[in-house]
Coordinates of C-alpha atoms in Angstrom, one line a residue:
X57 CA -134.8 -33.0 101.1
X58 CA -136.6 -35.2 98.6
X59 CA -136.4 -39.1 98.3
X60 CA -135.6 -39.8 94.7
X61 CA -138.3 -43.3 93.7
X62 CA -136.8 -46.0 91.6
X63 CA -138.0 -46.1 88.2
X64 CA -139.9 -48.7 88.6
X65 CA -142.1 -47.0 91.3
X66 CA -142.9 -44.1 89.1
X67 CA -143.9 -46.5 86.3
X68 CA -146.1 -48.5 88.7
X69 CA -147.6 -45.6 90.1
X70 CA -148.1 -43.9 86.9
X71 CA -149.6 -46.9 85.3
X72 CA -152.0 -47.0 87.9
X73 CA -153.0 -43.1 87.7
X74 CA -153.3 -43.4 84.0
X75 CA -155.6 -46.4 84.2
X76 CA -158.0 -44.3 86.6
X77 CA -158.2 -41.4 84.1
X78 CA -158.9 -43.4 81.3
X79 CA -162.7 -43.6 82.5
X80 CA -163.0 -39.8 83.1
X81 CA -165.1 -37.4 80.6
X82 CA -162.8 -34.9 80.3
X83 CA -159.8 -36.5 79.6
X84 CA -158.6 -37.9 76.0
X85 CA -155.9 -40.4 75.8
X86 CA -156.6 -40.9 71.9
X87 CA -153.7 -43.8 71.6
X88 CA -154.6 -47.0 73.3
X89 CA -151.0 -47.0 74.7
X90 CA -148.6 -44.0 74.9
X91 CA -145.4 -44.2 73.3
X92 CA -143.8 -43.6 77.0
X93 CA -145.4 -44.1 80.5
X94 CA -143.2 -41.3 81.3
X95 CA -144.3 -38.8 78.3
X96 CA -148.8 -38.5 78.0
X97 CA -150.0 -37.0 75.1
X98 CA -153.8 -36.4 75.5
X99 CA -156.4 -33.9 75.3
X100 CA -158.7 -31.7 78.1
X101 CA -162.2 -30.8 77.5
X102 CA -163.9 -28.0 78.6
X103 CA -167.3 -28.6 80.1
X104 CA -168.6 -25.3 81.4
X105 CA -171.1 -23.4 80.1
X106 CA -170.0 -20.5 82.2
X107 CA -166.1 -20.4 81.2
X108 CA -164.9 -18.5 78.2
X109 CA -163.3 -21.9 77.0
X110 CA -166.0 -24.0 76.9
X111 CA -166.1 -26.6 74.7
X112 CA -162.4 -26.5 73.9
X113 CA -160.8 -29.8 73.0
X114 CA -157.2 -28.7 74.0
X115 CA -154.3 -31.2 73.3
X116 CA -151.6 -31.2 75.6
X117 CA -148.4 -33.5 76.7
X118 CA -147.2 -34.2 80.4
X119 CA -143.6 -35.1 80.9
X120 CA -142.3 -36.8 84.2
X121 CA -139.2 -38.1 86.0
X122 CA -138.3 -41.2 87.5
X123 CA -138.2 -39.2 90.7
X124 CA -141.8 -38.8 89.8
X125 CA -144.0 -38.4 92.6
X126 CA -141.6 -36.4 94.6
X127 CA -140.7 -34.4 91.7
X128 CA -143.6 -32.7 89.7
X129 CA -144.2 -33.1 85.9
X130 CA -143.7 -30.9 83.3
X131 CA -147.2 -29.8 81.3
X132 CA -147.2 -27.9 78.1
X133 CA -150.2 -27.5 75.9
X134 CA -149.8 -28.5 72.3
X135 CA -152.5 -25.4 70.8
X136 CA -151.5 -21.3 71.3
X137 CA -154.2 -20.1 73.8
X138 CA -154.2 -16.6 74.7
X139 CA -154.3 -16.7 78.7
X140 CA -152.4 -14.9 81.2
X141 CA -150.8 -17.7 82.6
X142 CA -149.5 -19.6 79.6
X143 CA -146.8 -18.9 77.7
X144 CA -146.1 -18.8 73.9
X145 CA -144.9 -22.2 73.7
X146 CA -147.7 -23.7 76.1
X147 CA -146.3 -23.6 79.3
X148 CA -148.0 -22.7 82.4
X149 CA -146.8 -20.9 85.3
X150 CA -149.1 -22.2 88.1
X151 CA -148.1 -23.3 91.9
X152 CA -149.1 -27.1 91.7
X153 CA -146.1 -27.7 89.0
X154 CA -143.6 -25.9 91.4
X155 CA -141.0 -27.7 93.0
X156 CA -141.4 -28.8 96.9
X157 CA -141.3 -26.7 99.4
X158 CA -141.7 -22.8 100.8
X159 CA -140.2 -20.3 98.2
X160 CA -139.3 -16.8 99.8
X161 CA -139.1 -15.2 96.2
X162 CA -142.1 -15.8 94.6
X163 CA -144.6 -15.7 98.2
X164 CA -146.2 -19.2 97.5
X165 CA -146.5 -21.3 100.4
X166 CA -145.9 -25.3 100.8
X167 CA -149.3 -25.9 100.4
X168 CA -149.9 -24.0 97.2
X169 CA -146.8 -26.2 95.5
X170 CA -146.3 -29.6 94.4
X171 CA -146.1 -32.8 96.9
X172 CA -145.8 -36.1 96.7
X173 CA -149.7 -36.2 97.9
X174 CA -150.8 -34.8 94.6
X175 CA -151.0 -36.3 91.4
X176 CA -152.1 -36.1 87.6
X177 CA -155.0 -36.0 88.3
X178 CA -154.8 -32.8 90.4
X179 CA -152.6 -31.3 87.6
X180 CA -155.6 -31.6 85.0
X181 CA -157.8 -29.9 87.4
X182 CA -155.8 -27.8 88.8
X183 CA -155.1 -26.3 84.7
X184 CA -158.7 -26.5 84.3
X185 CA -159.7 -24.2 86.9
X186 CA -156.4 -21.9 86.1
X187 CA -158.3 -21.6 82.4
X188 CA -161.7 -19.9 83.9
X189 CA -160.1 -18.2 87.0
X190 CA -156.5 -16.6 85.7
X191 CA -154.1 -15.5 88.1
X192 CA -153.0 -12.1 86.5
X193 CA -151.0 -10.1 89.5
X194 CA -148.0 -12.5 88.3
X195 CA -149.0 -13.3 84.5
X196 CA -146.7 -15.2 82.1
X197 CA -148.7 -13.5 79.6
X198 CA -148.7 -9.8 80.1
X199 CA -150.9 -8.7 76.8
X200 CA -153.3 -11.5 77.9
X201 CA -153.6 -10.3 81.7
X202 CA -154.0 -6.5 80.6
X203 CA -156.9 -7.8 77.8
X204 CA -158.4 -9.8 80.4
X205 CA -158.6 -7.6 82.9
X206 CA -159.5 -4.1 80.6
X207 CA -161.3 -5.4 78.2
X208 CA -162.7 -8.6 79.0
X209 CA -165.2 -8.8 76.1
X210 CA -162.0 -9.2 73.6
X211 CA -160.5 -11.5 75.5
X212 CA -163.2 -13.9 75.4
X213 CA -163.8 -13.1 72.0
X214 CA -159.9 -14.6 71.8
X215 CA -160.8 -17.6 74.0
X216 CA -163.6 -18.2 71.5
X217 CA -161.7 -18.1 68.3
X218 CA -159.1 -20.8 70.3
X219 CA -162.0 -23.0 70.9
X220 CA -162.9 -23.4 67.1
X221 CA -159.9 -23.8 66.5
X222 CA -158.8 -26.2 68.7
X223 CA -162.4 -28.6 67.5
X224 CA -160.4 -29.4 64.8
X225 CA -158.5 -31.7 66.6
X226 CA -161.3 -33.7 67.6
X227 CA -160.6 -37.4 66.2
X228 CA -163.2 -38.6 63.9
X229 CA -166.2 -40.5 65.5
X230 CA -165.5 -39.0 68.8
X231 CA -168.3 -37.4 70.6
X232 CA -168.0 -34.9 72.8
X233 CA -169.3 -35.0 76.0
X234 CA -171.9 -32.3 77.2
X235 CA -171.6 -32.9 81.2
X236 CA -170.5 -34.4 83.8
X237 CA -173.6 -36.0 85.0
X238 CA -174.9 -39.3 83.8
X239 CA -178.0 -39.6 81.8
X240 CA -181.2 -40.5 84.1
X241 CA -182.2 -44.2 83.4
X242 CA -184.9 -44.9 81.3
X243 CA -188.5 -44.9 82.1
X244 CA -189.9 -48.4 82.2
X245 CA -192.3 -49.3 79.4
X246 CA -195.9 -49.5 80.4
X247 CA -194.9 -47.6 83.7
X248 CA -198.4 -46.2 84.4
X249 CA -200.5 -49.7 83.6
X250 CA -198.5 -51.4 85.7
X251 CA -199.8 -48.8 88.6
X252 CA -203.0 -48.8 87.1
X253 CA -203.1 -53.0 87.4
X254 CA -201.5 -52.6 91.2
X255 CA -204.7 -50.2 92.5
X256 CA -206.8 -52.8 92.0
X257 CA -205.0 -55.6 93.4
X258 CA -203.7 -53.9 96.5
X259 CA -205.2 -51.6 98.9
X260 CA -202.3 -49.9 100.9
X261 CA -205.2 -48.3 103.3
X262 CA -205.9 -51.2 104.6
X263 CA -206.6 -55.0 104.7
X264 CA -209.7 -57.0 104.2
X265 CA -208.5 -60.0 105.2
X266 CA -207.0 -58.8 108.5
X267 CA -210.9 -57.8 109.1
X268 CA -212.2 -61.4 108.6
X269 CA -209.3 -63.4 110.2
X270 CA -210.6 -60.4 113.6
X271 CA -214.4 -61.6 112.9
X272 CA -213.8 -64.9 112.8
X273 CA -211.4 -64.9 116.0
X274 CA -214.5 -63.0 117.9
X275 CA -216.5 -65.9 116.9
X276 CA -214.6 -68.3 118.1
X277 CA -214.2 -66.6 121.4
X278 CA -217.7 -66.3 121.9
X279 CA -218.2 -69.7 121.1
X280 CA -216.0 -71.2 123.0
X281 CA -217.7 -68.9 126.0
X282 CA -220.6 -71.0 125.1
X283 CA -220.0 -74.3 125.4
X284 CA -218.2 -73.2 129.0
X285 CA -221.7 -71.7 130.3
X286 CA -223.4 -74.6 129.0
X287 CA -221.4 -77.5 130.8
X288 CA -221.4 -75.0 134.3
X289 CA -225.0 -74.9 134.2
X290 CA -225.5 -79.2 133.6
X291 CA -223.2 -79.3 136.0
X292 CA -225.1 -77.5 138.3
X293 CA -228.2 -79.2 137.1
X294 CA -226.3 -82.8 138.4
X295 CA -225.4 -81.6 141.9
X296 CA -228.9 -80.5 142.5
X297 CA -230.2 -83.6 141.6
X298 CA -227.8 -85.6 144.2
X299 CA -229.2 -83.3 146.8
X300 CA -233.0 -84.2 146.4
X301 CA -232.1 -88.1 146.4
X302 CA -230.4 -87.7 149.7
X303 CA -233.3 -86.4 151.1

């Protein structure tokens, strides 16, 4: 049985998850601050070179409850996309925005389903992965599941013509991102003087002021050698000396 959260716990918790997803690529929030923590209004990018949707700036609106986490949202795309698992008026039928639980009708498991553990985040992903691998044994689409799966070449002629369309929407100024990755940082000016300038300073092979601190060490060594033979041998000298007076 679920655990309805106070209001305030959704709010907090959703505050927090839209905070994190502000900083993502993919995701548009193009107001500064939604009219309703409760109701996003934002748009997904496509950034795939392999999906028939790439490049597709799709705005879309994600409705939740105070009951929110342990109820899921509701997600509806705000542009018609012809896909087998969206309907007409943007809907999707996928397993993550399922209520809790096993359900004997439709086969899907627990795991497949929504849970407290998941969150917007997984939503958005979960839809962007749904848009390049379509589930068509169950579509909510039928037209789109039959195109996609006969003739594939229309369909992604479709998803194209979608794509343009949905550009449109892009606001002004707003660039759209080309990857995930971060750009490499820049190569530093000068880069191969400053090698150039460190060859002749520094030999790596070895060091020529290890081998004179070693030769002057020997030198000392044998020195101080030196002077002990010496004062053995006057000493010598002395006690020989004492001998021959005796006598």
């Amino acid at each position: 049985m679920s655990r309805p959260a106070a209001p305030s716990g959704a709010t907090t918790r959703l505050m927090s998850e839209m905070k994190a997803l502000r900083k993502e690529k993919w995701i548009n929030f193009e107001d500064d601050e939604q009219s309703s923590i409760l109701k996003w209004r934002f748009a997904l990018m496509v950034i795939n070179s392999d999906s028939a949707f790439n490049g597709g700036y799709f705005k879309a609106e994600m409705v939740f409850t105070a009951e929110y986490p342990y109820q899921p949202p509701k997600f509806r795309f705000l542009i018609p996309i012809t896909h087998p698992n969206i309907y007409p008026d943007g809907q999707l039928c996928i397993s993550i925005l399922h209520k809790p639980g096993d359900d004997m009708m439709s086969g899907e498991e627990a795991s497949e389903r929504w849970s407290p553990l998941q969150g917007a985040e997984s939503v958005f992903r979960s839809v962007l992965l749904l848009l390049d691998d379509p589930e068509i044994n169950s579509p909510a689409n039928v037209d789109a599941g039959v195109m996609y799966r006969d003739h594939r070449e229309d369909y992604n002629k479709k998803a194209r013509e979608t794509v343009e369309r949905s550009k449109k929407e892009i606001p002004e100024g707003f660039e759209m991102p080309r990857s995930f990755e971060a750009a490499p940082p820049p190569k530093p000016e000068n880069d191969d003087d400053f090698w150039a300038e460190s060859d002749g300073e520094f030999d790596f092979g070895g060091s020529d002021t290890g081998d004179d601190d070693e030769d002057q060490e020997m030198d000392d060594f044998e020195d101080e050698d030196g002077e002990g033979d010496g004062e053995q041998e006057a000493s010598d000298d002395s006690e020989d000396e004492e001998v021959v007076a005796r006598r």
